[in-house]
């Protein structure tokens, strides 16, 4: 398996999930809790997200085939979805929407909702793992999707635990700058997904 493919897959999922943008929301959702409570919530949220993404990694393409959607068509649709996510990041719409979802959460345990779903394992992340697993046939694509999912979830958990320190170090301006840079990178990756889908249809060379 080419290292460039794994790096691209990792960057795609990392940018879509956006751990840097999730960290301040994790702080807000667990405000006033003890460190061990925060740790348990973070672990539970990441665990649920891994299960959700693993299910779509294993069965996502089969579901697409069942409803008559080809993988090239899904690549184009997924690329467009990721491009819209990139626009949200560039213009702060995703941050505002996530904050709205967080503000609506009234339960003391936000691990499943809204942290795991839809903040971590949202539509963009689900589309990403299906696209990643579909780019390599058989077990190779599945293992690549599993690997990058675990790696990104480990980073999410690490940033959750260090979210307070990171927020103080970067400040609101620093987090905004990083989010916009990641948005630009995701926009370029999403265009590549669309081109790959069109190439499979014979519309691009």
PDB file of C-alpha atoms in Angstrom:
ATOM      1  CA  UNK A   1       0.000   0.000   0.000  1.00  0.00           C
ATOM      2  CA  UNK A   2       1.502   3.318  -1.081  1.00  0.00           C
ATOM      3  CA  UNK A   3       2.473   5.737   1.672  1.00  0.00           C
ATOM      4  CA  UNK A   4       1.081   8.638  -0.374  1.00  0.00           C
ATOM      5  CA  UNK A   5      -2.362   7.006  -0.368  1.00  0.00           C
ATOM      6  CA  UNK A   6      -2.288   6.549   3.412  1.00  0.00           C
ATOM      7  CA  UNK A   7      -1.139  10.135   3.952  1.00  0.00           C
ATOM      8  CA  UNK A   8      -3.901  11.483   1.688  1.00  0.00           C
ATOM      9  CA  UNK A   9      -6.495   9.317   3.443  1.00  0.00           C
ATOM     10  CA  UNK A  10      -5.309  10.449   6.869  1.00  0.00           C
ATOM     11  CA  UNK A  11      -5.273  14.123   5.923  1.00  0.00           C
ATOM     12  CA  UNK A  12      -8.757  13.857   4.401  1.00  0.00           C
ATOM     13  CA  UNK A  13     -10.310  12.307   7.506  1.00  0.00           C
ATOM     14  CA  UNK A  14      -8.348  14.568   9.869  1.00  0.00           C
ATOM     15  CA  UNK A  15      -9.492  17.709   8.085  1.00  0.00           C
ATOM     16  CA  UNK A  16     -13.112  16.551   7.864  1.00  0.00           C
ATOM     17  CA  UNK A  17     -13.356  15.631  11.557  1.00  0.00           C
ATOM     18  CA  UNK A  18     -11.331  18.738  12.499  1.00  0.00           C
ATOM     19  CA  UNK A  19     -10.051  17.792  15.995  1.00  0.00           C
ATOM     20  CA  UNK A  20      -8.718  21.329  16.498  1.00  0.00           C
ATOM     21  CA  UNK A  21     -12.197  22.740  16.010  1.00  0.00           C
ATOM     22  CA  UNK A  22     -13.773  20.085  18.238  1.00  0.00           C
ATOM     23  CA  UNK A  23     -11.468  20.707  21.198  1.00  0.00           C
ATOM     24  CA  UNK A  24     -13.062  24.016  22.316  1.00  0.00           C
ATOM     25  CA  UNK A  25     -16.533  22.453  22.012  1.00  0.00           C
ATOM     26  CA  UNK A  26     -15.404  19.547  24.166  1.00  0.00           C
ATOM     27  CA  UNK A  27     -14.303  22.045  26.796  1.00  0.00           C
ATOM     28  CA  UNK A  28     -17.686  23.784  26.666  1.00  0.00           C
ATOM     29  CA  UNK A  29     -19.672  20.530  26.852  1.00  0.00           C
ATOM     30  CA  UNK A  30     -17.680  19.233  29.836  1.00  0.00           C
ATOM     31  CA  UNK A  31     -17.346  22.507  31.696  1.00  0.00           C
ATOM     32  CA  UNK A  32     -17.151  22.039  35.461  1.00  0.00           C
ATOM     33  CA  UNK A  33     -16.525  18.287  35.256  1.00  0.00           C
ATOM     34  CA  UNK A  34     -13.685  16.472  36.966  1.00  0.00           C
ATOM     35  CA  UNK A  35     -10.707  15.299  34.841  1.00  0.00           C
ATOM     36  CA  UNK A  36     -11.738  11.641  35.182  1.00  0.00           C
ATOM     37  CA  UNK A  37     -15.266  12.486  33.983  1.00  0.00           C
ATOM     38  CA  UNK A  38     -13.879  14.353  30.983  1.00  0.00           C
ATOM     39  CA  UNK A  39     -11.604  11.422  30.191  1.00  0.00           C
ATOM     40  CA  UNK A  40     -14.499   8.940  30.318  1.00  0.00           C
ATOM     41  CA  UNK A  41     -16.688  11.127  28.093  1.00  0.00           C
ATOM     42  CA  UNK A  42     -13.873  11.590  25.579  1.00  0.00           C
ATOM     43  CA  UNK A  43     -13.148   7.856  25.437  1.00  0.00           C
ATOM     44  CA  UNK A  44     -16.831   6.988  25.060  1.00  0.00           C
ATOM     45  CA  UNK A  45     -17.336   9.574  22.299  1.00  0.00           C
ATOM     46  CA  UNK A  46     -14.320   8.342  20.324  1.00  0.00           C
ATOM     47  CA  UNK A  47     -15.355   4.699  20.820  1.00  0.00           C
ATOM     48  CA  UNK A  48     -18.865   5.280  19.503  1.00  0.00           C
ATOM     49  CA  UNK A  49     -17.506   7.267  16.545  1.00  0.00           C
ATOM     50  CA  UNK A  50     -15.074   4.443  15.687  1.00  0.00           C
ATOM     51  CA  UNK A  51     -17.924   1.895  15.676  1.00  0.00           C
ATOM     52  CA  UNK A  52     -20.101   4.106  13.446  1.00  0.00           C
ATOM     53  CA  UNK A  53     -17.295   4.742  10.952  1.00  0.00           C
ATOM     54  CA  UNK A  54     -16.262   1.057  10.998  1.00  0.00           C
ATOM     55  CA  UNK A  55     -19.813  -0.011  10.080  1.00  0.00           C
ATOM     56  CA  UNK A  56     -19.841   2.341   7.086  1.00  0.00           C
ATOM     57  CA  UNK A  57     -16.313   1.246   6.118  1.00  0.00           C
ATOM     58  CA  UNK A  58     -17.429  -2.398   5.997  1.00  0.00           C
ATOM     59  CA  UNK A  59     -20.925  -2.064   4.585  1.00  0.00           C
ATOM     60  CA  UNK A  60     -21.103   1.396   3.028  1.00  0.00           C
ATOM     61  CA  UNK A  61     -20.189   0.278  -0.497  1.00  0.00           C
ATOM     62  CA  UNK A  62     -22.550  -2.717  -0.250  1.00  0.00           C
ATOM     63  CA  UNK A  63     -25.382  -0.386   0.714  1.00  0.00           C
ATOM     64  CA  UNK A  64     -24.518   1.844  -2.259  1.00  0.00           C
ATOM     65  CA  UNK A  65     -24.619  -1.161  -4.575  1.00  0.00           C
ATOM     66  CA  UNK A  66     -27.948  -2.268  -3.124  1.00  0.00           C
ATOM     67  CA  UNK A  67     -29.557   1.078  -3.972  1.00  0.00           C
ATOM     68  CA  UNK A  68     -27.862   1.207  -7.387  1.00  0.00           C
ATOM     69  CA  UNK A  69     -25.224   3.881  -6.751  1.00  0.00           C
ATOM     70  CA  UNK A  70     -21.829   3.283  -8.370  1.00  0.00           C
ATOM     71  CA  UNK A  71     -18.588   4.082  -6.565  1.00  0.00           C
ATOM     72  CA  UNK A  72     -17.533   6.730  -9.132  1.00  0.00           C
ATOM     73  CA  UNK A  73     -20.876   8.482  -8.643  1.00  0.00           C
ATOM     74  CA  UNK A  74     -20.377   8.398  -4.888  1.00  0.00           C
ATOM     75  CA  UNK A  75     -16.855   9.806  -5.307  1.00  0.00           C
ATOM     76  CA  UNK A  76     -18.298  12.790  -7.171  1.00  0.00           C
ATOM     77  CA  UNK A  77     -21.081  13.265  -4.614  1.00  0.00           C
ATOM     78  CA  UNK A  78     -18.682  12.759  -1.710  1.00  0.00           C
ATOM     79  CA  UNK A  79     -16.233  15.238  -3.197  1.00  0.00           C
ATOM     80  CA  UNK A  80     -18.984  17.838  -3.506  1.00  0.00           C
ATOM     81  CA  UNK A  81     -20.029  17.199   0.109  1.00  0.00           C
ATOM     82  CA  UNK A  82     -16.437  17.580   1.295  1.00  0.00           C
ATOM     83  CA  UNK A  83     -16.115  20.791  -0.729  1.00  0.00           C
ATOM     84  CA  UNK A  84     -19.188  22.209   1.018  1.00  0.00           C
ATOM     85  CA  UNK A  85     -17.613  21.229   4.342  1.00  0.00           C
ATOM     86  CA  UNK A  86     -14.462  23.081   3.297  1.00  0.00           C
ATOM     87  CA  UNK A  87     -16.509  26.195   2.516  1.00  0.00           C
ATOM     88  CA  UNK A  88     -18.120  25.946   5.949  1.00  0.00           C
ATOM     89  CA  UNK A  89     -14.667  25.822   7.523  1.00  0.00           C
ATOM     90  CA  UNK A  90     -13.385  28.770   5.502  1.00  0.00           C
ATOM     91  CA  UNK A  91     -16.360  30.951   6.388  1.00  0.00           C
ATOM     92  CA  UNK A  92     -16.881  29.649   9.971  1.00  0.00           C
ATOM     93  CA  UNK A  93     -20.349  28.291   9.227  1.00  0.00           C
ATOM     94  CA  UNK A  94     -19.452  24.800  10.481  1.00  0.00           C
ATOM     95  CA  UNK A  95     -18.128  26.175  13.789  1.00  0.00           C
ATOM     96  CA  UNK A  96     -21.318  28.150  14.327  1.00  0.00           C
ATOM     97  CA  UNK A  97     -23.491  25.142  13.471  1.00  0.00           C
ATOM     98  CA  UNK A  98     -21.512  22.882  15.791  1.00  0.00           C
ATOM     99  CA  UNK A  99     -21.853  25.399  18.606  1.00  0.00           C
ATOM    100  CA  UNK A 100     -25.591  25.477  18.002  1.00  0.00           C
ATOM    101  CA  UNK A 101     -25.739  21.691  18.266  1.00  0.00           C
ATOM    102  CA  UNK A 102     -23.670  21.817  21.439  1.00  0.00           C
ATOM    103  CA  UNK A 103     -25.877  24.521  22.957  1.00  0.00           C
ATOM    104  CA  UNK A 104     -28.959  22.379  22.358  1.00  0.00           C
ATOM    105  CA  UNK A 105     -27.480  19.481  24.347  1.00  0.00           C
ATOM    106  CA  UNK A 106     -29.040  19.457  27.812  1.00  0.00           C
ATOM    107  CA  UNK A 107     -27.870  16.077  29.126  1.00  0.00           C
ATOM    108  CA  UNK A 108     -24.881  15.821  31.437  1.00  0.00           C
ATOM    109  CA  UNK A 109     -23.299  13.118  29.278  1.00  0.00           C
ATOM    110  CA  UNK A 110     -22.694  14.527  25.782  1.00  0.00           C
ATOM    111  CA  UNK A 111     -20.501  11.617  24.642  1.00  0.00           C
ATOM    112  CA  UNK A 112     -22.921   9.994  22.163  1.00  0.00           C
ATOM    113  CA  UNK A 113     -24.798  13.135  21.149  1.00  0.00           C
ATOM    114  CA  UNK A 114     -23.579  15.592  20.077  1.00  0.00           C
ATOM    115  CA  UNK A 115     -19.899  14.583  20.393  1.00  0.00           C
ATOM    116  CA  UNK A 116     -19.782  11.155  18.700  1.00  0.00           C
ATOM    117  CA  UNK A 117     -22.719  11.878  16.379  1.00  0.00           C
ATOM    118  CA  UNK A 118     -22.749  14.202  14.507  1.00  0.00           C
ATOM    119  CA  UNK A 119     -19.697  16.226  15.583  1.00  0.00           C
ATOM    120  CA  UNK A 120     -17.107  13.440  15.057  1.00  0.00           C
ATOM    121  CA  UNK A 121     -18.843  10.813  12.902  1.00  0.00           C
ATOM    122  CA  UNK A 122     -20.873  13.212  10.791  1.00  0.00           C
ATOM    123  CA  UNK A 123     -21.882  12.963   7.123  1.00  0.00           C
ATOM    124  CA  UNK A 124     -18.485  14.208   5.928  1.00  0.00           C
ATOM    125  CA  UNK A 125     -16.558  11.614   7.949  1.00  0.00           C
ATOM    126  CA  UNK A 126     -18.904   8.822   6.831  1.00  0.00           C
ATOM    127  CA  UNK A 127     -18.490   9.843   3.196  1.00  0.00           C
ATOM    128  CA  UNK A 128     -14.717   9.980   3.678  1.00  0.00           C
ATOM    129  CA  UNK A 129     -14.325   6.423   5.035  1.00  0.00           C
ATOM    130  CA  UNK A 130     -16.512   5.028   2.236  1.00  0.00           C
ATOM    131  CA  UNK A 131     -14.417   6.873  -0.337  1.00  0.00           C
ATOM    132  CA  UNK A 132     -11.130   5.764   1.253  1.00  0.00           C
ATOM    133  CA  UNK A 133     -12.137   2.095   1.435  1.00  0.00           C
ATOM    134  CA  UNK A 134     -13.478   2.255  -2.128  1.00  0.00           C
ATOM    135  CA  UNK A 135     -10.211   3.544  -3.583  1.00  0.00           C
ATOM    136  CA  UNK A 136      -8.466   0.200  -2.998  1.00  0.00           C
ATOM    137  CA  UNK A 137     -10.132  -3.151  -3.750  1.00  0.00           C
ATOM    138  CA  UNK A 138     -10.793  -5.746  -1.103  1.00  0.00           C
ATOM    139  CA  UNK A 139      -9.174  -5.871   2.314  1.00  0.00           C
ATOM    140  CA  UNK A 140      -6.546  -3.252   1.414  1.00  0.00           C
ATOM    141  CA  UNK A 141      -9.035  -0.395   1.274  1.00  0.00           C
ATOM    142  CA  UNK A 142     -10.849  -1.568   4.412  1.00  0.00           C
ATOM    143  CA  UNK A 143      -7.603  -1.799   6.403  1.00  0.00           C
ATOM    144  CA  UNK A 144      -6.539   1.647   5.166  1.00  0.00           C
ATOM    145  CA  UNK A 145      -9.843   3.157   6.290  1.00  0.00           C
ATOM    146  CA  UNK A 146      -9.629   1.363   9.649  1.00  0.00           C
ATOM    147  CA  UNK A 147      -6.044   2.481  10.157  1.00  0.00           C
ATOM    148  CA  UNK A 148      -6.599   6.158   9.450  1.00  0.00           C
ATOM    149  CA  UNK A 149      -9.804   6.125  11.513  1.00  0.00           C
ATOM    150  CA  UNK A 150      -7.951   4.776  14.558  1.00  0.00           C
ATOM    151  CA  UNK A 151      -5.084   7.236  14.029  1.00  0.00           C
ATOM    152  CA  UNK A 152      -7.404  10.234  13.748  1.00  0.00           C
ATOM    153  CA  UNK A 153      -9.456   9.102  16.755  1.00  0.00           C
ATOM    154  CA  UNK A 154      -6.252   8.837  18.794  1.00  0.00           C
ATOM    155  CA  UNK A 155      -5.461  12.447  17.880  1.00  0.00           C
ATOM    156  CA  UNK A 156      -9.016  13.509  18.708  1.00  0.00           C
ATOM    157  CA  UNK A 157      -8.721  11.920  22.147  1.00  0.00           C
ATOM    158  CA  UNK A 158      -5.301  13.480  22.719  1.00  0.00           C
ATOM    159  CA  UNK A 159      -6.613  16.932  21.816  1.00  0.00           C
ATOM    160  CA  UNK A 160      -9.682  16.396  23.993  1.00  0.00           C
ATOM    161  CA  UNK A 161      -7.409  15.765  26.959  1.00  0.00           C
ATOM    162  CA  UNK A 162      -5.218  18.762  26.097  1.00  0.00           C
ATOM    163  CA  UNK A 163      -8.053  20.984  24.881  1.00  0.00           C
ATOM    164  CA  UNK A 164      -7.850  23.400  27.784  1.00  0.00           C
ATOM    165  CA  UNK A 165      -4.123  23.975  27.337  1.00  0.00           C
ATOM    166  CA  UNK A 166      -4.431  24.239  23.543  1.00  0.00           C
ATOM    167  CA  UNK A 167      -7.243  26.765  23.754  1.00  0.00           C
ATOM    168  CA  UNK A 168      -5.201  28.980  26.067  1.00  0.00           C
ATOM    169  CA  UNK A 169      -2.056  28.616  23.929  1.00  0.00           C
ATOM    170  CA  UNK A 170      -3.582  29.292  20.495  1.00  0.00           C
ATOM    171  CA  UNK A 171      -6.411  31.574  21.515  1.00  0.00           C
ATOM    172  CA  UNK A 172      -9.505  32.125  19.397  1.00  0.00           C
ATOM    173  CA  UNK A 173      -7.497  33.783  16.607  1.00  0.00           C
ATOM    174  CA  UNK A 174      -4.998  30.920  16.365  1.00  0.00           C
ATOM    175  CA  UNK A 175      -7.748  28.289  16.189  1.00  0.00           C
ATOM    176  CA  UNK A 176      -9.524  30.298  13.467  1.00  0.00           C
ATOM    177  CA  UNK A 177      -6.326  30.526  11.396  1.00  0.00           C
ATOM    178  CA  UNK A 178      -5.658  26.773  11.667  1.00  0.00           C
ATOM    179  CA  UNK A 179      -9.282  25.949  10.785  1.00  0.00           C
ATOM    180  CA  UNK A 180      -9.134  28.100   7.634  1.00  0.00           C
ATOM    181  CA  UNK A 181      -5.855  26.532   6.508  1.00  0.00           C
ATOM    182  CA  UNK A 182      -7.359  23.069   6.937  1.00  0.00           C
ATOM    183  CA  UNK A 183     -10.427  24.237   5.009  1.00  0.00           C
ATOM    184  CA  UNK A 184      -8.286  25.237   2.021  1.00  0.00           C
ATOM    185  CA  UNK A 185      -6.551  21.861   2.092  1.00  0.00           C
ATOM    186  CA  UNK A 186      -9.869  20.019   2.239  1.00  0.00           C
ATOM    187  CA  UNK A 187     -11.181  22.034  -0.724  1.00  0.00           C
ATOM    188  CA  UNK A 188      -8.255  20.832  -2.845  1.00  0.00           C
ATOM    189  CA  UNK A 189      -8.715  17.217  -1.721  1.00  0.00           C
ATOM    190  CA  UNK A 190     -12.453  17.335  -2.463  1.00  0.00           C
ATOM    191  CA  UNK A 191     -11.801  18.541  -6.017  1.00  0.00           C
ATOM    192  CA  UNK A 192      -9.437  15.586  -6.444  1.00  0.00           C
ATOM    193  CA  UNK A 193     -12.220  13.194  -5.365  1.00  0.00           C
ATOM    194  CA  UNK A 194     -14.557  14.733  -7.963  1.00  0.00           C
ATOM    195  CA  UNK A 195     -11.898  14.443 -10.688  1.00  0.00           C
ATOM    196  CA  UNK A 196     -11.277  10.781  -9.761  1.00  0.00           C
ATOM    197  CA  UNK A 197     -14.996  10.069 -10.092  1.00  0.00           C
ATOM    198  CA  UNK A 198     -15.255  11.867 -13.424  1.00  0.00           C
ATOM    199  CA  UNK A 199     -12.156  10.046 -14.684  1.00  0.00           C
ATOM    200  CA  UNK A 200     -13.821   6.713 -13.891  1.00  0.00           C
ATOM    201  CA  UNK A 201     -16.777   7.823 -16.052  1.00  0.00           C
ATOM    202  CA  UNK A 202     -14.376   8.863 -18.844  1.00  0.00           C
ATOM    203  CA  UNK A 203     -15.116  12.586 -18.475  1.00  0.00           C
ATOM    204  CA  UNK A 204     -11.609  13.583 -17.340  1.00  0.00           C
ATOM    205  CA  UNK A 205      -8.124  12.416 -18.193  1.00  0.00           C
TER     206      UNK A 205
END
